[in-house]
mmCIF file of C-alpha atoms in Angstrom:
data_model
loop_
_atom_site.group_PDB
_atom_site.id
_atom_site.type_symbol
_atom_site.label_atom_id
_atom_site.label_comp_id
_atom_site.label_asym_id
_atom_site.label_seq_id
_atom_site.Cartn_x
_atom_site.Cartn_y
_atom_site.Cartn_z
ATOM 1 C CA SER A 1 4.172 15.007 0.823
ATOM 2 C CA ILE A 2 7.113 17.449 0.233
ATOM 3 C CA VAL A 3 10.938 17.273 0.431
ATOM 4 C CA GLY A 4 12.837 18.785 3.046
ATOM 5 C CA LEU A 5 15.726 20.327 1.072
ATOM 6 C CA ARG A 6 17.442 17.322 -0.330
ATOM 7 C CA ASP A 7 19.610 16.500 -3.510
ATOM 8 C CA ALA A 8 19.046 12.595 -3.931
ATOM 9 C CA ALA A 9 15.942 11.033 -5.195
ATOM 10 C CA HIS A 10 14.008 9.451 -2.412
ATOM 11 C CA ALA A 11 16.719 10.304 0.136
ATOM 12 C CA PRO A 12 15.589 9.722 3.875
ATOM 13 C CA GLY A 13 14.341 12.844 5.468
ATOM 14 C CA THR A 14 11.216 13.403 3.762
ATOM 15 C CA ASP A 15 8.615 15.519 5.706
ATOM 16 C CA VAL A 16 4.834 14.720 5.139
ATOM 17 C CA VAL A 17 2.946 17.994 5.601
ATOM 18 C CA ARG A 18 -0.714 17.890 6.260
ATOM 19 C CA VAL A 19 -2.124 20.981 4.532
ATOM 20 C CA PRO A 20 -6.002 21.816 5.469
ATOM 21 C CA LEU A 21 -7.702 22.675 2.234
ATOM 22 C CA PRO A 22 -10.901 25.034 1.871
ATOM 23 C CA ASN A 23 -11.825 22.627 -0.934
ATOM 24 C CA ALA A 24 -10.576 19.306 -0.778
ATOM 25 C CA ARG A 25 -13.058 18.055 -3.380
ATOM 26 C CA ARG A 26 -11.690 20.431 -5.999
ATOM 27 C CA ALA A 27 -8.030 19.399 -5.292
ATOM 28 C CA GLN A 28 -9.089 15.917 -5.793
ATOM 29 C CA GLN A 29 -10.782 16.592 -9.030
ATOM 30 C CA ALA A 30 -7.737 18.467 -10.170
ATOM 31 C CA GLN A 31 -5.583 15.489 -9.304
ATOM 32 C CA ASN A 32 -7.783 13.036 -11.081
ATOM 33 C CA TYR A 33 -7.772 15.513 -14.156
ATOM 34 C CA PHE A 34 -3.946 15.792 -14.375
ATOM 35 C CA LEU A 35 -3.233 12.215 -13.711
ATOM 36 C CA ASP A 36 -5.948 11.192 -16.479
ATOM 37 C CA ASP A 37 -3.963 13.626 -18.882
ATOM 38 C CA SER A 38 -1.010 11.719 -18.338
ATOM 39 C CA ASN A 39 1.148 14.236 -20.226
ATOM 40 C CA LEU A 40 2.585 16.268 -17.329
ATOM 41 C CA GLY A 41 5.187 17.533 -19.495
ATOM 42 C CA PRO A 42 9.036 17.000 -19.223
ATOM 43 C CA HIS A 43 10.370 16.448 -15.630
ATOM 44 C CA ASP A 44 12.318 19.551 -14.408
ATOM 45 C CA ARG A 45 14.057 19.671 -10.956
ATOM 46 C CA ASP A 46 12.990 23.032 -10.244
ATOM 47 C CA THR A 47 9.474 23.247 -12.024
ATOM 48 C CA ASN A 48 8.023 20.518 -12.860
ATOM 49 C CA ASN A 49 8.223 17.435 -10.588
ATOM 50 C CA CYS A 50 6.541 15.739 -7.780
ATOM 51 C CA VAL A 51 6.793 18.920 -5.398
ATOM 52 C CA THR A 52 5.372 21.226 -8.149
ATOM 53 C CA PHE A 53 2.680 18.640 -8.966
ATOM 54 C CA CYS A 54 1.529 18.624 -5.250
ATOM 55 C CA ALA A 55 1.577 22.614 -5.293
ATOM 56 C CA ARG A 56 -0.666 22.617 -8.154
ATOM 57 C CA ILE A 57 -3.116 20.360 -6.399
ATOM 58 C CA LEU A 58 -2.864 22.466 -3.343
ATOM 59 C CA ARG A 59 -3.678 25.574 -5.307
ATOM 60 C CA ALA A 60 -6.632 23.875 -6.790
ATOM 61 C CA GLY A 61 -7.777 23.067 -3.408
ATOM 62 C CA GLY A 62 -7.738 26.661 -2.505
ATOM 63 C CA TYR A 63 -4.353 26.962 -0.537
ATOM 64 C CA GLU A 64 -2.879 30.133 -1.737
ATOM 65 C CA MET A 65 0.655 29.649 -2.669
ATOM 66 C CA PRO A 66 2.728 32.678 -4.009
ATOM 67 C CA VAL A 67 5.946 30.531 -4.911
ATOM 68 C CA SER A 68 6.772 28.468 -7.849
ATOM 69 C CA THR A 69 9.783 26.455 -7.758
ATOM 70 C CA SER A 70 10.563 23.315 -5.870
ATOM 71 C CA MET A 71 12.916 24.766 -3.116
ATOM 72 C CA GLU A 72 10.474 27.781 -2.594
ATOM 73 C CA ILE A 73 7.452 25.358 -2.293
ATOM 74 C CA ALA A 74 9.250 23.063 0.368
ATOM 75 C CA SER A 75 10.609 26.096 2.153
ATOM 76 C CA LEU A 76 7.160 27.691 2.435
ATOM 77 C CA LEU A 77 5.414 24.549 3.550
ATOM 78 C CA LEU A 78 8.288 23.396 6.108
ATOM 79 C CA GLU A 79 7.711 27.074 7.676
ATOM 80 C CA THR A 80 4.035 26.549 8.553
ATOM 81 C CA ASP A 81 2.423 25.167 11.580
ATOM 82 C CA PHE A 82 0.800 22.468 9.748
ATOM 83 C CA PRO A 83 0.949 18.898 11.093
ATOM 84 C CA ARG A 84 3.778 16.905 9.979
ATOM 85 C CA ARG A 85 5.817 13.956 10.346
ATOM 86 C CA ARG A 86 9.198 12.585 9.119
ATOM 87 C CA LEU A 87 9.654 9.680 7.130
#
């Protein structure tokens, strides 16, 4: 899930975007690898957080994402026609 441009942690209004992946198995393997490592580095609001982690997994699954900051990632995914729902 990604955040629809918000400032407060876990604020209402989160959009869950369902992204079709060419290689979902590889995405799942990457997720397991990163979580097993459990050293994801220091949290950073722009470049190392839950949104950028999701983007890393989507890239591993074959989704091309030419952006890298949280706001760029959220904007890109919210502009797609992928199915989504609001929490």
